[in-house]
Tab-separated table of C-alpha atoms in Angstrom:
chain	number	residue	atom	x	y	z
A	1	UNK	CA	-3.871	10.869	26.224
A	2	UNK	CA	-5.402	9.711	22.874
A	3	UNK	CA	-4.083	7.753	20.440
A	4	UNK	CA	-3.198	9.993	17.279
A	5	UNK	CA	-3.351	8.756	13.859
A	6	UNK	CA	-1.262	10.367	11.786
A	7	UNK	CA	-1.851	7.509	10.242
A	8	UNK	CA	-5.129	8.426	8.863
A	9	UNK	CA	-3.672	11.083	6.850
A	10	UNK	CA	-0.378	8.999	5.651
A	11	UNK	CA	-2.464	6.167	4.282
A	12	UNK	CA	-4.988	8.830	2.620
A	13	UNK	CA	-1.533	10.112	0.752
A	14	UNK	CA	-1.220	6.891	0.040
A	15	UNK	CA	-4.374	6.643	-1.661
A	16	UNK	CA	-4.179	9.729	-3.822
A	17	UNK	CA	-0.533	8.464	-5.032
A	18	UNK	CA	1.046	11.703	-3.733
A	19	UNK	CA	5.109	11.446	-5.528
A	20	UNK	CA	7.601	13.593	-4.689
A	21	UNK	CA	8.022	14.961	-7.954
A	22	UNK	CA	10.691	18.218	-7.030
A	23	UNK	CA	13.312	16.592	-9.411
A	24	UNK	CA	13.228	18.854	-12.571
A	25	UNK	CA	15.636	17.421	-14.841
A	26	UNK	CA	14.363	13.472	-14.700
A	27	UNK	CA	10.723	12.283	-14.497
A	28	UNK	CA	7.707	12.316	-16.948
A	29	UNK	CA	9.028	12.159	-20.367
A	30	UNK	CA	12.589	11.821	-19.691
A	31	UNK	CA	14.745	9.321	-21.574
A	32	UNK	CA	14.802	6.034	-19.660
A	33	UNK	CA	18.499	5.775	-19.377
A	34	UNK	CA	19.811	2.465	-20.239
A	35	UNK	CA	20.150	-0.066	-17.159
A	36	UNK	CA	23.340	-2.244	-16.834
A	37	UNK	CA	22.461	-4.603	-14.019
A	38	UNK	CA	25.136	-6.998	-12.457
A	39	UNK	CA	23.031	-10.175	-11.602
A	40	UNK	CA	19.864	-11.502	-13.953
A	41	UNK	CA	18.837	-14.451	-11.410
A	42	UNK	CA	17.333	-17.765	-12.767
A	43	UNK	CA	13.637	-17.417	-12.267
A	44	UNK	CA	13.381	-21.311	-11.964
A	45	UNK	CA	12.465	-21.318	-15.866
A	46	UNK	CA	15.756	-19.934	-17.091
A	47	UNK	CA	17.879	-17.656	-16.604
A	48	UNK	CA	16.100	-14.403	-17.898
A	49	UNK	CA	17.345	-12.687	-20.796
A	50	UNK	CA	19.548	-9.625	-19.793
A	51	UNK	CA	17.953	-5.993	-21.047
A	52	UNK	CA	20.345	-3.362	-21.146
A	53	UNK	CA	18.887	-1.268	-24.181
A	54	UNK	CA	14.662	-0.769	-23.934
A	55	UNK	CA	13.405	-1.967	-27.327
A	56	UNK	CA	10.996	0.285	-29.264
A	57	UNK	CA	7.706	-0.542	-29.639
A	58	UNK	CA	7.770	-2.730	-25.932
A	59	UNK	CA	6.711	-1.209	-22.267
A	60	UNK	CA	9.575	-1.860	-19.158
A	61	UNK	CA	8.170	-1.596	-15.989
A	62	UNK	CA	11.936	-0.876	-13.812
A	63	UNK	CA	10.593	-1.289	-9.850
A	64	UNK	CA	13.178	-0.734	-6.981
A	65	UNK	CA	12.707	-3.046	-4.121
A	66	UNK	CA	14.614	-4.986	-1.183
A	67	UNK	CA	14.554	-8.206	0.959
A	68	UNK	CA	14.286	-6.305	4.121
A	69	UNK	CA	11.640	-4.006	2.990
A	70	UNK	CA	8.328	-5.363	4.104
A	71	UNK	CA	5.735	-3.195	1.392
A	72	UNK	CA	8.261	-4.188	-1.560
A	73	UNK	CA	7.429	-7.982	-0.842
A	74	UNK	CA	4.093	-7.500	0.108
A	75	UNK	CA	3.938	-6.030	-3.962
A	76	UNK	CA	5.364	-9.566	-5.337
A	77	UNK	CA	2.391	-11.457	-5.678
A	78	UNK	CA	0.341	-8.336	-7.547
A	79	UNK	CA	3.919	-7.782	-9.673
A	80	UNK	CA	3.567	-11.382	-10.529
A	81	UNK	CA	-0.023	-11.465	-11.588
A	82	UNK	CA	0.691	-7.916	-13.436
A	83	UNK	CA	3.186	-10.116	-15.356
A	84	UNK	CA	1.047	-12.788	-16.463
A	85	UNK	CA	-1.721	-9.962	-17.541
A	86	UNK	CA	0.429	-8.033	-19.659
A	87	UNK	CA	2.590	-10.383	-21.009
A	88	UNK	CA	0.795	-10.424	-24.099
A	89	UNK	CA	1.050	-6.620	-24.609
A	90	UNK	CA	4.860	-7.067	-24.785
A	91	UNK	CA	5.443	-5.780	-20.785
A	92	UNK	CA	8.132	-7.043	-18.614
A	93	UNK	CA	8.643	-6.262	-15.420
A	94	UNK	CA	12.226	-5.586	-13.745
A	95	UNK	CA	12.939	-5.627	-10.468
A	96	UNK	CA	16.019	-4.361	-9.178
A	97	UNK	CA	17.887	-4.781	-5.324
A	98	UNK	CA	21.109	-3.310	-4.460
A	99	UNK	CA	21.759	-6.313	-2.344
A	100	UNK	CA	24.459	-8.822	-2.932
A	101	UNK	CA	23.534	-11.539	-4.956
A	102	UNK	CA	23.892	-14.385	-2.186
A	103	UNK	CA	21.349	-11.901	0.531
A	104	UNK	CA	18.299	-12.326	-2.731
A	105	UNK	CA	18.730	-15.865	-3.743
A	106	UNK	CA	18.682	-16.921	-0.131
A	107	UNK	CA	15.265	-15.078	0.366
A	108	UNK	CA	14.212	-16.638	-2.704
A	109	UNK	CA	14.446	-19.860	-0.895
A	110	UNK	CA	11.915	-18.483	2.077
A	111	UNK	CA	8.347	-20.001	2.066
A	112	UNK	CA	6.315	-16.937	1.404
A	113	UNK	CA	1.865	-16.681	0.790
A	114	UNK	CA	0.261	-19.612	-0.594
A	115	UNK	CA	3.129	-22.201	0.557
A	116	UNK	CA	5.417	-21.190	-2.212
A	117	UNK	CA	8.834	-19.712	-2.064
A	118	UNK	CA	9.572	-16.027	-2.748
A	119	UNK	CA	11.685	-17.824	-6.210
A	120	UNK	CA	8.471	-18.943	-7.146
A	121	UNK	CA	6.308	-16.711	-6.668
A	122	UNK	CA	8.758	-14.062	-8.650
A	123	UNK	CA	9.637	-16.732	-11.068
A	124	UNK	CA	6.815	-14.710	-13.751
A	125	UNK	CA	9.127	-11.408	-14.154
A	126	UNK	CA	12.665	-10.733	-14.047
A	127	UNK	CA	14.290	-10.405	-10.660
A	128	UNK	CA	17.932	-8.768	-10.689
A	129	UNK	CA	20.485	-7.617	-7.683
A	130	UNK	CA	22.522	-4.471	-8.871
A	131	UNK	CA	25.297	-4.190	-5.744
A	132	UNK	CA	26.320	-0.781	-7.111
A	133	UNK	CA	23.605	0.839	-7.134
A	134	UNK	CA	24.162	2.859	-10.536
A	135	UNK	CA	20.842	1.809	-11.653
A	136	UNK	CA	19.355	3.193	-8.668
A	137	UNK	CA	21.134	6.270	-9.154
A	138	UNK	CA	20.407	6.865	-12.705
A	139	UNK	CA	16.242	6.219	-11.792
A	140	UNK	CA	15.781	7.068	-7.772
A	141	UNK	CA	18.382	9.885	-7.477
A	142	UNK	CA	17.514	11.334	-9.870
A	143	UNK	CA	13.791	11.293	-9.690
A	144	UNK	CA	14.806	12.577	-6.496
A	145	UNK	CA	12.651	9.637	-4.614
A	146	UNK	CA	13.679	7.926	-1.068
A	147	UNK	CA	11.663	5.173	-0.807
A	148	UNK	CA	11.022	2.012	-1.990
A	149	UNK	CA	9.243	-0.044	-3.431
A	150	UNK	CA	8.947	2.550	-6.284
A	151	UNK	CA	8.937	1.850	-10.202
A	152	UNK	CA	8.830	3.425	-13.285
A	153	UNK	CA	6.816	2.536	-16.595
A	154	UNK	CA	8.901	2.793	-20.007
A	155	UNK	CA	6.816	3.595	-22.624
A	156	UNK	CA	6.904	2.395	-26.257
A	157	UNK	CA	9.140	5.344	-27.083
A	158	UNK	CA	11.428	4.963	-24.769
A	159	UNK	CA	10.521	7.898	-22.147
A	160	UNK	CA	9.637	7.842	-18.446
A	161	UNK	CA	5.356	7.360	-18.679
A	162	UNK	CA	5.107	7.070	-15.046
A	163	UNK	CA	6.167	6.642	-11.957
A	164	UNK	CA	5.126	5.848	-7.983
A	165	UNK	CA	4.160	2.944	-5.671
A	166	UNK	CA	3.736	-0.452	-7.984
A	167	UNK	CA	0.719	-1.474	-6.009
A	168	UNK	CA	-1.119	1.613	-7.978
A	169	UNK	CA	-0.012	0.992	-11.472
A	170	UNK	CA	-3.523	-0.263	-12.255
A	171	UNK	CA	-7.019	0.410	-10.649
A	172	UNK	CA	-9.470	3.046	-11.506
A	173	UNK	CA	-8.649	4.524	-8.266
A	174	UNK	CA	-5.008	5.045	-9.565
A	175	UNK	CA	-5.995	6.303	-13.434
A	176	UNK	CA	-5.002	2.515	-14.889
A	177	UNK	CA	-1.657	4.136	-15.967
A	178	UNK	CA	-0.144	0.555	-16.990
A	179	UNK	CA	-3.438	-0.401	-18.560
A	180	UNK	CA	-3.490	3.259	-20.648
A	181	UNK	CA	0.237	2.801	-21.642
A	182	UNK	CA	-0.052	-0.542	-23.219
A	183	UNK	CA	-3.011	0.517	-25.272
A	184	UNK	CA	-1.979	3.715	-26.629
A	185	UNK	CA	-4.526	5.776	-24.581
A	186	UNK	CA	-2.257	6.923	-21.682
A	187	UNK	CA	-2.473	11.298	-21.314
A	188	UNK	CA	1.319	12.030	-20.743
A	189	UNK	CA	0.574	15.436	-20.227
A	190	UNK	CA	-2.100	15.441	-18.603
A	191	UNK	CA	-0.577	13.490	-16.027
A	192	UNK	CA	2.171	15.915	-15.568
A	193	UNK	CA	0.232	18.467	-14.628
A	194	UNK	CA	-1.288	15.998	-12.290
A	195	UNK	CA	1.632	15.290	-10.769
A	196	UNK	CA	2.147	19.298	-9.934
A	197	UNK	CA	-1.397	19.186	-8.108
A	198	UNK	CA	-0.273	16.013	-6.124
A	199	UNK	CA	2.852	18.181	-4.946
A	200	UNK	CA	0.424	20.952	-3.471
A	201	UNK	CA	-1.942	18.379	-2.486
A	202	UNK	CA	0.950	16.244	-0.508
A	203	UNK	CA	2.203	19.761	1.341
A	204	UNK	CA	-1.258	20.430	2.902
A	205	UNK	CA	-1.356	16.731	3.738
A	206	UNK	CA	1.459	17.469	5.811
A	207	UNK	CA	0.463	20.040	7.321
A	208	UNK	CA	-2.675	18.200	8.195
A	209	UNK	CA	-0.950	15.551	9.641
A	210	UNK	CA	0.881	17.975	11.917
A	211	UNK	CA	-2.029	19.103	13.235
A	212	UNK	CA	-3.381	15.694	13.831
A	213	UNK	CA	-0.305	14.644	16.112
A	214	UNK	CA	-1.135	17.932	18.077
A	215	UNK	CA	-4.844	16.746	18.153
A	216	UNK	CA	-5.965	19.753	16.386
A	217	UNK	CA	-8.558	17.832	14.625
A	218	UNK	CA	-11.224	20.611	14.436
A	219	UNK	CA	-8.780	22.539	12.162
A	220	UNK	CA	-7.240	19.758	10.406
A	221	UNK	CA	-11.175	18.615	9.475
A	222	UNK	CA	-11.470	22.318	8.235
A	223	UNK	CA	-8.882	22.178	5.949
A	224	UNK	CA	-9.991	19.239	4.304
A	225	UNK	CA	-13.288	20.797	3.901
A	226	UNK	CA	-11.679	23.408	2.683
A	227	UNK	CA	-9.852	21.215	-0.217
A	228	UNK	CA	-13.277	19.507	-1.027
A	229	UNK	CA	-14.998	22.595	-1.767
A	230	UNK	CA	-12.177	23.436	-4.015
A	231	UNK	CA	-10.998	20.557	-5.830
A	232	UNK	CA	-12.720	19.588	-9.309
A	233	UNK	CA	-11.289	15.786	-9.151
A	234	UNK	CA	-14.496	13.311	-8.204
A	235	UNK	CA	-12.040	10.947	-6.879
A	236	UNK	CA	-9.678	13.487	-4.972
A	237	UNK	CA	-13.075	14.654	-3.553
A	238	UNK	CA	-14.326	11.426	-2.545
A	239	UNK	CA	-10.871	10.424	-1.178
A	240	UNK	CA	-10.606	13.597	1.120
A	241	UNK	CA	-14.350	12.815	2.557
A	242	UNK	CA	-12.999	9.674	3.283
A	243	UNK	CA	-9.778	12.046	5.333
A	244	UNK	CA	-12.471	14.351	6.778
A	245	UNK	CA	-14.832	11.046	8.580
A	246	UNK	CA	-11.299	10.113	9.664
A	247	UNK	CA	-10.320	12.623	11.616
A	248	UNK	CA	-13.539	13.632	12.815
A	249	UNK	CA	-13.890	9.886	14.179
A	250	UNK	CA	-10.231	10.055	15.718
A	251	UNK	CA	-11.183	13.590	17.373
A	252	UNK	CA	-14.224	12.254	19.265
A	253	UNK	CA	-16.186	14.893	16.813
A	254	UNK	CA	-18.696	12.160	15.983
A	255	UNK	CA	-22.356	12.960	14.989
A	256	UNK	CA	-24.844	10.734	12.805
A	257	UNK	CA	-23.612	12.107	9.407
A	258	UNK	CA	-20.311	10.320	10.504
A	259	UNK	CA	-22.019	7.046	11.776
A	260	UNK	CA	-24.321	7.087	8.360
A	261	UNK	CA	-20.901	7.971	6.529
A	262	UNK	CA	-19.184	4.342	7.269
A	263	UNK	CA	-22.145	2.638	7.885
A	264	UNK	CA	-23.081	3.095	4.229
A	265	UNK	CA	-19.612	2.416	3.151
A	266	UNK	CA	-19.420	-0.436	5.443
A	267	UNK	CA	-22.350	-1.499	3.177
A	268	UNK	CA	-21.432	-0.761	-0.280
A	269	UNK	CA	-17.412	-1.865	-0.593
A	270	UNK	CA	-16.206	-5.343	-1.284
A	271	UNK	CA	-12.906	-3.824	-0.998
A	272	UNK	CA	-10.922	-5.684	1.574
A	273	UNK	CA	-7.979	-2.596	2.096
A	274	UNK	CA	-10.639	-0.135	2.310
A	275	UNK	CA	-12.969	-2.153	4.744
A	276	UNK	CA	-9.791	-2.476	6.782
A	277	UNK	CA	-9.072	1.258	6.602
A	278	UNK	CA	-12.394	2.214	7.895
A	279	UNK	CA	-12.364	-0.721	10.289
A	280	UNK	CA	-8.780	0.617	12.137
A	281	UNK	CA	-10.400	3.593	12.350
A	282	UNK	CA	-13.054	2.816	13.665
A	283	UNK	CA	-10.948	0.762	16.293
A	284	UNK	CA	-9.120	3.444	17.130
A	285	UNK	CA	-12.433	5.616	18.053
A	286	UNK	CA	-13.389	3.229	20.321
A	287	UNK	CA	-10.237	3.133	21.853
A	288	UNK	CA	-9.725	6.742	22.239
A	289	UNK	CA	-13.440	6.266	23.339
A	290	UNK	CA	-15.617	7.830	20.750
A	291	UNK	CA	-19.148	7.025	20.662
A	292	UNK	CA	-19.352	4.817	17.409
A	293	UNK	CA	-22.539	3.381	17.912
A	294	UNK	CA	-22.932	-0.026	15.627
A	295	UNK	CA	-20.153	1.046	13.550
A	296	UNK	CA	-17.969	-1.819	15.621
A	297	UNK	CA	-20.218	-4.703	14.749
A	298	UNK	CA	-21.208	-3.649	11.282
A	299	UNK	CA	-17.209	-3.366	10.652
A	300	UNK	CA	-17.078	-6.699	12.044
A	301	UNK	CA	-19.792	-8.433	9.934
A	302	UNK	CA	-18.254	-6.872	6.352
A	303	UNK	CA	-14.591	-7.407	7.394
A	304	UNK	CA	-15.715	-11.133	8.050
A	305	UNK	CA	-18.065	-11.369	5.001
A	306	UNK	CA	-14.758	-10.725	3.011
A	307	UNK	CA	-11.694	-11.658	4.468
A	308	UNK	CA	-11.020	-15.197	2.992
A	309	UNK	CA	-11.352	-13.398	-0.139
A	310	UNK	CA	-8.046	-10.925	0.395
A	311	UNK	CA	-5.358	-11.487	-0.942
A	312	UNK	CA	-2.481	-13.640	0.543
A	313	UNK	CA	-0.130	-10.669	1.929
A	314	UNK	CA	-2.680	-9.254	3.404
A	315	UNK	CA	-4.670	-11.613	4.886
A	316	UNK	CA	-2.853	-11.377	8.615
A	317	UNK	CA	-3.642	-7.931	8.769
A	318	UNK	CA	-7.162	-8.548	8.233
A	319	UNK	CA	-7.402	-11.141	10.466
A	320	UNK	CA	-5.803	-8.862	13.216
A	321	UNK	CA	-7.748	-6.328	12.936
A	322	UNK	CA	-11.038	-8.630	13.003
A	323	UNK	CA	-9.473	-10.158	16.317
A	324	UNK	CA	-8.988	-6.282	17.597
A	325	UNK	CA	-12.495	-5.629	17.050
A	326	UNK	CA	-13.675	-7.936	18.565
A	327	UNK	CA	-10.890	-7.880	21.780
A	328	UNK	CA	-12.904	-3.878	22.126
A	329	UNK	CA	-16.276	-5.285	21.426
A	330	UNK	CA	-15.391	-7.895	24.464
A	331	UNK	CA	-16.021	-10.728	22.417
A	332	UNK	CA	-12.687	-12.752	23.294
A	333	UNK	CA	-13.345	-16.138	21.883
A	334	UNK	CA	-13.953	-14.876	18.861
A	335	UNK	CA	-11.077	-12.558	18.800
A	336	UNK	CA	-8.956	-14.906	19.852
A	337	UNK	CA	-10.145	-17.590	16.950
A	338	UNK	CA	-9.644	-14.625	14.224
A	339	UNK	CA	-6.107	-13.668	15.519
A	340	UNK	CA	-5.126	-18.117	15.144
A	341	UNK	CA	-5.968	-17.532	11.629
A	342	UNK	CA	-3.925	-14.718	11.600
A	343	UNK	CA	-0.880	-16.434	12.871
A	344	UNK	CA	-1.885	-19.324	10.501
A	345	UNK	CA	-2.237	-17.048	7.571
A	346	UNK	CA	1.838	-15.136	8.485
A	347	UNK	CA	5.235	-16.328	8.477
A	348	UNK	CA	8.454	-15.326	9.502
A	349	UNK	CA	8.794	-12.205	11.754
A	350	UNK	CA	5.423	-11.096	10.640
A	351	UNK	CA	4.299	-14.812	12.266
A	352	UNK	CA	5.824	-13.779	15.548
A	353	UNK	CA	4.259	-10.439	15.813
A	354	UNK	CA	0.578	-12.402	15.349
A	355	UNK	CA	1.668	-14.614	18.069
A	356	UNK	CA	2.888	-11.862	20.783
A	357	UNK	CA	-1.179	-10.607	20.293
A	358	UNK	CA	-2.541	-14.008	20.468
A	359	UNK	CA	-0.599	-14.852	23.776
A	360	UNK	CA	-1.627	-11.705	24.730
A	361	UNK	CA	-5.254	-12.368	23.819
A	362	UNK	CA	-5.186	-15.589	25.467
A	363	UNK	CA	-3.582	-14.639	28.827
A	364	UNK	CA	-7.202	-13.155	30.564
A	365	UNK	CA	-8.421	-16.345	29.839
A	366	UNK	CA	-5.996	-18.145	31.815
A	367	UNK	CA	-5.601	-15.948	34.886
A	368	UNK	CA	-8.899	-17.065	36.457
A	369	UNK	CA	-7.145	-20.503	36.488
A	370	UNK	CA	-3.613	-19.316	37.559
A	371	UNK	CA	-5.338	-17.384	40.452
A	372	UNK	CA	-7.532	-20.495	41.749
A	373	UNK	CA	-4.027	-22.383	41.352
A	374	UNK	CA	-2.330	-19.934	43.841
A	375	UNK	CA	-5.297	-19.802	46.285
């Protein structure tokens, strides 16, 4: 049986920012309600100043987050460089756990990328631990949104601007909503109505996805098509292509316009996520045994060509998937070498997982040697 990706389709409604934006009564130009948080912890350079009332005329960007969840500290290090950037347009950034106060500051103490601790790598915005949850309430609940990390932009006036994932408050990919807010040129309404095609957009993804785990893929593909004929957003339509290779790739339903497809992407993108988008699925062809051509070693050479440059939370992905590209191109030693800097590159849990593949990577090797042993 093949390997379904599902996958494919979640991280493409990741990449068009789909919200779930059912919650009539709080969202896009709503009154940011006032927060009362329990615990302001010292960022290492004093204790922060407490907010409880958003001054006019300054932008609050109010993220939701936790020690155990694995995206929200991935976000940290782009949080803490979003700080520094906007710190002269009068933005700070609060970020607020429902954890008890002892739980956060001993993660703070955890080594995390670049040999600092998670304290120090916050220590540029305003971390906070609200055990009872009423901020959460008064923003989550009733934005009617589950998951975290998730955080809302406070205008100048006051009033909700935005709201999603904080790795896509900036990027041209993502409509620069931070960027647009703190220079007066952010569309409120336009983005509302936005927001209502994301909703329709994020049903059919569903529904696409369901037909992916039942490796429908012909159909699925035709939907997509479907939505690119239809949809007047450049980027929605370039995003969906992106779906459609996908799936045709996953489905064995590759011809040369998919091979030219990522080989010219392959090509053109210094971007390290999407290069290691189109390299797990390109991965997962081969293992579901899809005729990919060169794709494999052309995903190899521009995953390599870039992959000291990515950034520090993501770097043992990278790695990985450089070392699993290789491990199907049968190039062990080199896998093996890419999946050491993986392990080098993690820590904690993450660290362990990079191991188990390693040792796993490593234990062909061996066997000729254990089997001589026995003989």
């Amino acid at each position: 049986m093949k390997r379904i990706l599902p996958a494919a389709v979640l991280t493409m409604s990741a990449l068009l920012t789909f919200q779930n934006t059912s919650a009539e009564d709080f969202g896009i130009g709503s009154k940011a309600p006032e927060i009362d948080v329990e615990h302001w912890i010292d960022s290492g350079k004093g204790k922060a100043d407490p907010v409880t009332k958003f001054e006019a005329g300054k932008i609050y960007v109010v993220e939701f987050w936790a020690t155990w969840c694995g995206p929200c500290v991935g976000s940290m290090p782009h949080l803490a460089e979003m700080a520094d950037k906007y710190r002269n347009k009068k933005v700070r950034i609060i970020s607020i756990s429902n954890e008890d106060l002892e739980t956060v500051t001993e993660f703070l103490k955890q080594e995390g990328p670049g040999a600092k601790t998670f304290g120090e790598i916050t220590a540029a915005y305003s971390l906070t631990t609200d055990p009872d949850g009423s901020v959460y309430a008064d923003y989550m609940d009733a934005a009617g949104q589950g998951g975290i990390p998730h955080a809302f932009i406070v205008g100048t006036t006051g009033e909700i601007e935005w709201h999603g994932h904080p790795m896509t408050m900036e990027g041209e990919d993502y409509g620069d909503p931070l960027a647009k807010i703190s220079d007066g040129t952010w569309d409120r309404e336009a983005y509302k109505e936005q927001m209502k095609e994301q909703e329709r957009l994020q049903q059919l993804m569903q529904k696409i996805a369901q037909l992916a785990q039942t490796e429908k893929f012909e159909e699925a593909a035709g939907l997509v098509e479907k939505e690119m004929n239809e949809t007047k957003s450049p980027s929605t339509k370039s995003q969906l292509e992106m779906l459609l290779y996908n799936l045709k790739l996953n489905g064995g339903m590759v011809d040369e316009k998919v091979k030219s497809y990522f080989k010219d992407k392959l090509a053109s993108t210094k971007n390290v996520m999407e290069l290691g988008q189109m390299s797990y699925m390109i991965h997962l062809g081969l293992e579901n045994g899809a005729d990919v051509g060169d794709l494999a070693i052309d995903a190899i050479a521009a995953l390599s060509e870039n992959s000291e440059s990515a950034p520090d939370q993501i770097k043992p992905m990278v790695f990985m998937q450089l070392a699993q590209l290789y491990e199907a191109t049968a190039k062990l030693p080199e896998a093996i070498a890419a999946q050491e800097k993986a392990v080098a590159a993690s820590t904690g849990q993450a660290q362990k997982r990079m191991q188990a593949y390693l040792d796993q990577l490593k234990a062909p090797a061996e066997e000729p040697a254990d089997e001589a042993a026995a003989k």
